[in-house]
JSON list of C-alpha atoms in Angstrom, two decimals:
[
{"chain": "A", "resi": 1, "resn": "UNK", "atom": "CA", "xyz": [75.25, 68.21, 80.13]},
{"chain": "A", "resi": 2, "resn": "UNK", "atom": "CA", "xyz": [74.06, 64.59, 80.54]},
{"chain": "A", "resi": 3, "resn": "UNK", "atom": "CA", "xyz": [71.19, 65.76, 82.75]},
{"chain": "A", "resi": 4, "resn": "UNK", "atom": "CA", "xyz": [70.21, 68.44, 80.20]},
{"chain": "A", "resi": 5, "resn": "UNK", "atom": "CA", "xyz": [70.19, 65.82, 77.42]},
{"chain": "A", "resi": 6, "resn": "UNK", "atom": "CA", "xyz": [68.07, 63.49, 79.55]},
{"chain": "A", "resi": 7, "resn": "UNK", "atom": "CA", "xyz": [65.58, 66.25, 80.43]},
{"chain": "A", "resi": 8, "resn": "UNK", "atom": "CA", "xyz": [65.35, 67.32, 76.77]},
{"chain": "A", "resi": 9, "resn": "UNK", "atom": "CA", "xyz": [64.51, 63.77, 75.76]},
{"chain": "A", "resi": 10, "resn": "UNK", "atom": "CA", "xyz": [62.07, 63.18, 78.65]},
{"chain": "A", "resi": 11, "resn": "UNK", "atom": "CA", "xyz": [60.16, 66.40, 78.10]},
{"chain": "A", "resi": 12, "resn": "UNK", "atom": "CA", "xyz": [60.24, 66.70, 74.28]},
{"chain": "A", "resi": 13, "resn": "UNK", "atom": "CA", "xyz": [61.20, 63.35, 72.83]},
{"chain": "A", "resi": 14, "resn": "UNK", "atom": "CA", "xyz": [64.20, 65.02, 71.10]},
{"chain": "A", "resi": 15, "resn": "UNK", "atom": "CA", "xyz": [67.34, 62.84, 71.49]},
{"chain": "A", "resi": 16, "resn": "UNK", "atom": "CA", "xyz": [70.66, 64.45, 70.51]},
{"chain": "A", "resi": 17, "resn": "UNK", "atom": "CA", "xyz": [74.22, 65.01, 71.59]},
{"chain": "A", "resi": 18, "resn": "UNK", "atom": "CA", "xyz": [74.05, 68.64, 70.37]},
{"chain": "A", "resi": 19, "resn": "UNK", "atom": "CA", "xyz": [73.08, 70.18, 73.73]},
{"chain": "A", "resi": 20, "resn": "UNK", "atom": "CA", "xyz": [75.32, 73.18, 74.38]},
{"chain": "A", "resi": 21, "resn": "UNK", "atom": "CA", "xyz": [76.35, 74.27, 77.86]},
{"chain": "A", "resi": 22, "resn": "UNK", "atom": "CA", "xyz": [76.09, 78.11, 77.91]},
{"chain": "A", "resi": 23, "resn": "UNK", "atom": "CA", "xyz": [78.40, 78.36, 80.93]},
{"chain": "A", "resi": 24, "resn": "UNK", "atom": "CA", "xyz": [75.76, 80.34, 82.87]},
{"chain": "A", "resi": 25, "resn": "UNK", "atom": "CA", "xyz": [74.17, 79.47, 86.19]},
{"chain": "A", "resi": 26, "resn": "UNK", "atom": "CA", "xyz": [71.53, 81.02, 88.49]},
{"chain": "A", "resi": 27, "resn": "UNK", "atom": "CA", "xyz": [71.03, 80.53, 92.16]},
{"chain": "A", "resi": 28, "resn": "UNK", "atom": "CA", "xyz": [67.90, 81.76, 93.84]},
{"chain": "A", "resi": 29, "resn": "UNK", "atom": "CA", "xyz": [65.49, 81.01, 96.68]},
{"chain": "A", "resi": 30, "resn": "UNK", "atom": "CA", "xyz": [62.51, 78.83, 95.84]},
{"chain": "A", "resi": 31, "resn": "UNK", "atom": "CA", "xyz": [59.29, 80.72, 96.55]},
{"chain": "A", "resi": 32, "resn": "UNK", "atom": "CA", "xyz": [57.31, 79.00, 99.34]},
{"chain": "A", "resi": 33, "resn": "UNK", "atom": "CA", "xyz": [54.39, 78.26, 97.04]},
{"chain": "A", "resi": 34, "resn": "UNK", "atom": "CA", "xyz": [56.66, 76.06, 94.85]},
{"chain": "A", "resi": 35, "resn": "UNK", "atom": "CA", "xyz": [58.62, 74.25, 97.58]},
{"chain": "A", "resi": 36, "resn": "UNK", "atom": "CA", "xyz": [56.23, 71.28, 97.59]},
{"chain": "A", "resi": 37, "resn": "UNK", "atom": "CA", "xyz": [57.80, 70.29, 94.24]},
{"chain": "A", "resi": 38, "resn": "UNK", "atom": "CA", "xyz": [61.22, 69.80, 95.85]},
{"chain": "A", "resi": 39, "resn": "UNK", "atom": "CA", "xyz": [62.57, 67.47, 98.55]},
{"chain": "A", "resi": 40, "resn": "UNK", "atom": "CA", "xyz": [61.87, 68.46, 102.15]},
{"chain": "A", "resi": 41, "resn": "UNK", "atom": "CA", "xyz": [64.19, 71.20, 103.37]},
{"chain": "A", "resi": 42, "resn": "UNK", "atom": "CA", "xyz": [65.25, 72.37, 99.89]},
{"chain": "A", "resi": 43, "resn": "UNK", "atom": "CA", "xyz": [64.82, 76.13, 99.73]},
{"chain": "A", "resi": 44, "resn": "UNK", "atom": "CA", "xyz": [67.23, 77.21, 97.02]},
{"chain": "A", "resi": 45, "resn": "UNK", "atom": "CA", "xyz": [67.42, 76.34, 93.33]},
{"chain": "A", "resi": 46, "resn": "UNK", "atom": "CA", "xyz": [70.64, 75.96, 91.36]},
{"chain": "A", "resi": 47, "resn": "UNK", "atom": "CA", "xyz": [70.04, 76.15, 87.67]},
{"chain": "A", "resi": 48, "resn": "UNK", "atom": "CA", "xyz": [72.40, 75.90, 84.68]},
{"chain": "A", "resi": 49, "resn": "UNK", "atom": "CA", "xyz": [71.62, 77.22, 81.21]},
{"chain": "A", "resi": 50, "resn": "UNK", "atom": "CA", "xyz": [71.83, 74.90, 78.20]},
{"chain": "A", "resi": 51, "resn": "UNK", "atom": "CA", "xyz": [70.60, 75.37, 74.68]},
{"chain": "A", "resi": 52, "resn": "UNK", "atom": "CA", "xyz": [69.97, 73.35, 71.53]},
{"chain": "A", "resi": 53, "resn": "UNK", "atom": "CA", "xyz": [70.42, 74.67, 68.04]},
{"chain": "A", "resi": 54, "resn": "UNK", "atom": "CA", "xyz": [68.38, 72.81, 65.43]},
{"chain": "A", "resi": 55, "resn": "UNK", "atom": "CA", "xyz": [68.95, 73.18, 61.61]},
{"chain": "A", "resi": 56, "resn": "UNK", "atom": "CA", "xyz": [65.19, 72.79, 61.20]},
{"chain": "A", "resi": 57, "resn": "UNK", "atom": "CA", "xyz": [62.07, 72.19, 63.25]},
{"chain": "A", "resi": 58, "resn": "UNK", "atom": "CA", "xyz": [61.75, 68.61, 64.44]},
{"chain": "A", "resi": 59, "resn": "UNK", "atom": "CA", "xyz": [58.70, 66.71, 65.76]},
{"chain": "A", "resi": 60, "resn": "UNK", "atom": "CA", "xyz": [58.16, 67.23, 69.49]},
{"chain": "A", "resi": 61, "resn": "UNK", "atom": "CA", "xyz": [56.57, 64.59, 71.67]},
{"chain": "A", "resi": 62, "resn": "UNK", "atom": "CA", "xyz": [55.63, 66.18, 75.01]},
{"chain": "A", "resi": 63, "resn": "UNK", "atom": "CA", "xyz": [55.67, 64.40, 78.36]},
{"chain": "A", "resi": 64, "resn": "UNK", "atom": "CA", "xyz": [51.99, 64.77, 79.27]},
{"chain": "A", "resi": 65, "resn": "UNK", "atom": "CA", "xyz": [52.85, 64.73, 83.01]},
{"chain": "A", "resi": 66, "resn": "UNK", "atom": "CA", "xyz": [54.77, 68.01, 82.53]},
{"chain": "A", "resi": 67, "resn": "UNK", "atom": "CA", "xyz": [53.38, 69.79, 79.51]},
{"chain": "A", "resi": 68, "resn": "UNK", "atom": "CA", "xyz": [50.16, 70.04, 77.57]},
{"chain": "A", "resi": 69, "resn": "UNK", "atom": "CA", "xyz": [51.17, 72.22, 74.55]},
{"chain": "A", "resi": 70, "resn": "UNK", "atom": "CA", "xyz": [54.13, 73.73, 72.73]},
{"chain": "A", "resi": 71, "resn": "UNK", "atom": "CA", "xyz": [54.77, 76.08, 69.83]},
{"chain": "A", "resi": 72, "resn": "UNK", "atom": "CA", "xyz": [57.79, 77.38, 67.92]},
{"chain": "A", "resi": 73, "resn": "UNK", "atom": "CA", "xyz": [58.11, 81.16, 68.43]},
{"chain": "A", "resi": 74, "resn": "UNK", "atom": "CA", "xyz": [60.49, 83.93, 67.51]},
{"chain": "A", "resi": 75, "resn": "UNK", "atom": "CA", "xyz": [62.77, 84.97, 70.35]},
{"chain": "A", "resi": 76, "resn": "UNK", "atom": "CA", "xyz": [60.90, 88.06, 71.56]},
{"chain": "A", "resi": 77, "resn": "UNK", "atom": "CA", "xyz": [57.53, 86.28, 71.52]},
{"chain": "A", "resi": 78, "resn": "UNK", "atom": "CA", "xyz": [58.98, 83.27, 73.37]},
{"chain": "A", "resi": 79, "resn": "UNK", "atom": "CA", "xyz": [60.54, 85.52, 76.03]},
{"chain": "A", "resi": 80, "resn": "UNK", "atom": "CA", "xyz": [57.20, 87.34, 76.51]},
{"chain": "A", "resi": 81, "resn": "UNK", "atom": "CA", "xyz": [55.38, 84.01, 77.14]},
{"chain": "A", "resi": 82, "resn": "UNK", "atom": "CA", "xyz": [57.50, 82.53, 79.89]},
{"chain": "A", "resi": 83, "resn": "UNK", "atom": "CA", "xyz": [56.91, 83.46, 83.52]},
{"chain": "A", "resi": 84, "resn": "UNK", "atom": "CA", "xyz": [60.32, 82.46, 84.89]},
{"chain": "A", "resi": 85, "resn": "UNK", "atom": "CA", "xyz": [62.79, 85.35, 84.86]},
{"chain": "A", "resi": 86, "resn": "UNK", "atom": "CA", "xyz": [65.69, 82.92, 84.32]},
{"chain": "A", "resi": 87, "resn": "UNK", "atom": "CA", "xyz": [64.03, 81.36, 81.29]},
{"chain": "A", "resi": 88, "resn": "UNK", "atom": "CA", "xyz": [63.29, 84.82, 79.90]},
{"chain": "A", "resi": 89, "resn": "UNK", "atom": "CA", "xyz": [66.90, 85.90, 80.39]},
{"chain": "A", "resi": 90, "resn": "UNK", "atom": "CA", "xyz": [68.23, 82.71, 78.77]},
{"chain": "A", "resi": 91, "resn": "UNK", "atom": "CA", "xyz": [65.94, 83.20, 75.76]},
{"chain": "A", "resi": 92, "resn": "UNK", "atom": "CA", "xyz": [66.96, 86.81, 75.27]},
{"chain": "A", "resi": 93, "resn": "UNK", "atom": "CA", "xyz": [70.62, 86.11, 75.73]},
{"chain": "A", "resi": 94, "resn": "UNK", "atom": "CA", "xyz": [71.16, 82.80, 73.95]},
{"chain": "A", "resi": 95, "resn": "UNK", "atom": "CA", "xyz": [68.45, 82.38, 71.27]},
{"chain": "A", "resi": 96, "resn": "UNK", "atom": "CA", "xyz": [69.72, 83.73, 67.92]},
{"chain": "A", "resi": 97, "resn": "UNK", "atom": "CA", "xyz": [67.73, 86.41, 66.16]},
{"chain": "A", "resi": 98, "resn": "UNK", "atom": "CA", "xyz": [66.94, 84.81, 62.83]}
]
């Protein structure tokens, strides 16, 4: 949970204790074309799912080393935009339909 809070703040500028652990994890092999992003010898990714529920939209300050744009989208549109199957599954499972 602490790592999720830190990543949220580093990547979006949002600082909060309201990060929710969804109790879901994924384990999968890292595709060879992405392994350069990991330490030598790391071939598998272990990923936990967290979410943040906001009462209203808040200003986002992106980390320019990791992101160049963002937008607020409804659940189905957000799921259609991500390429990661684990991100898509998390959006469809955990993002409320409002």
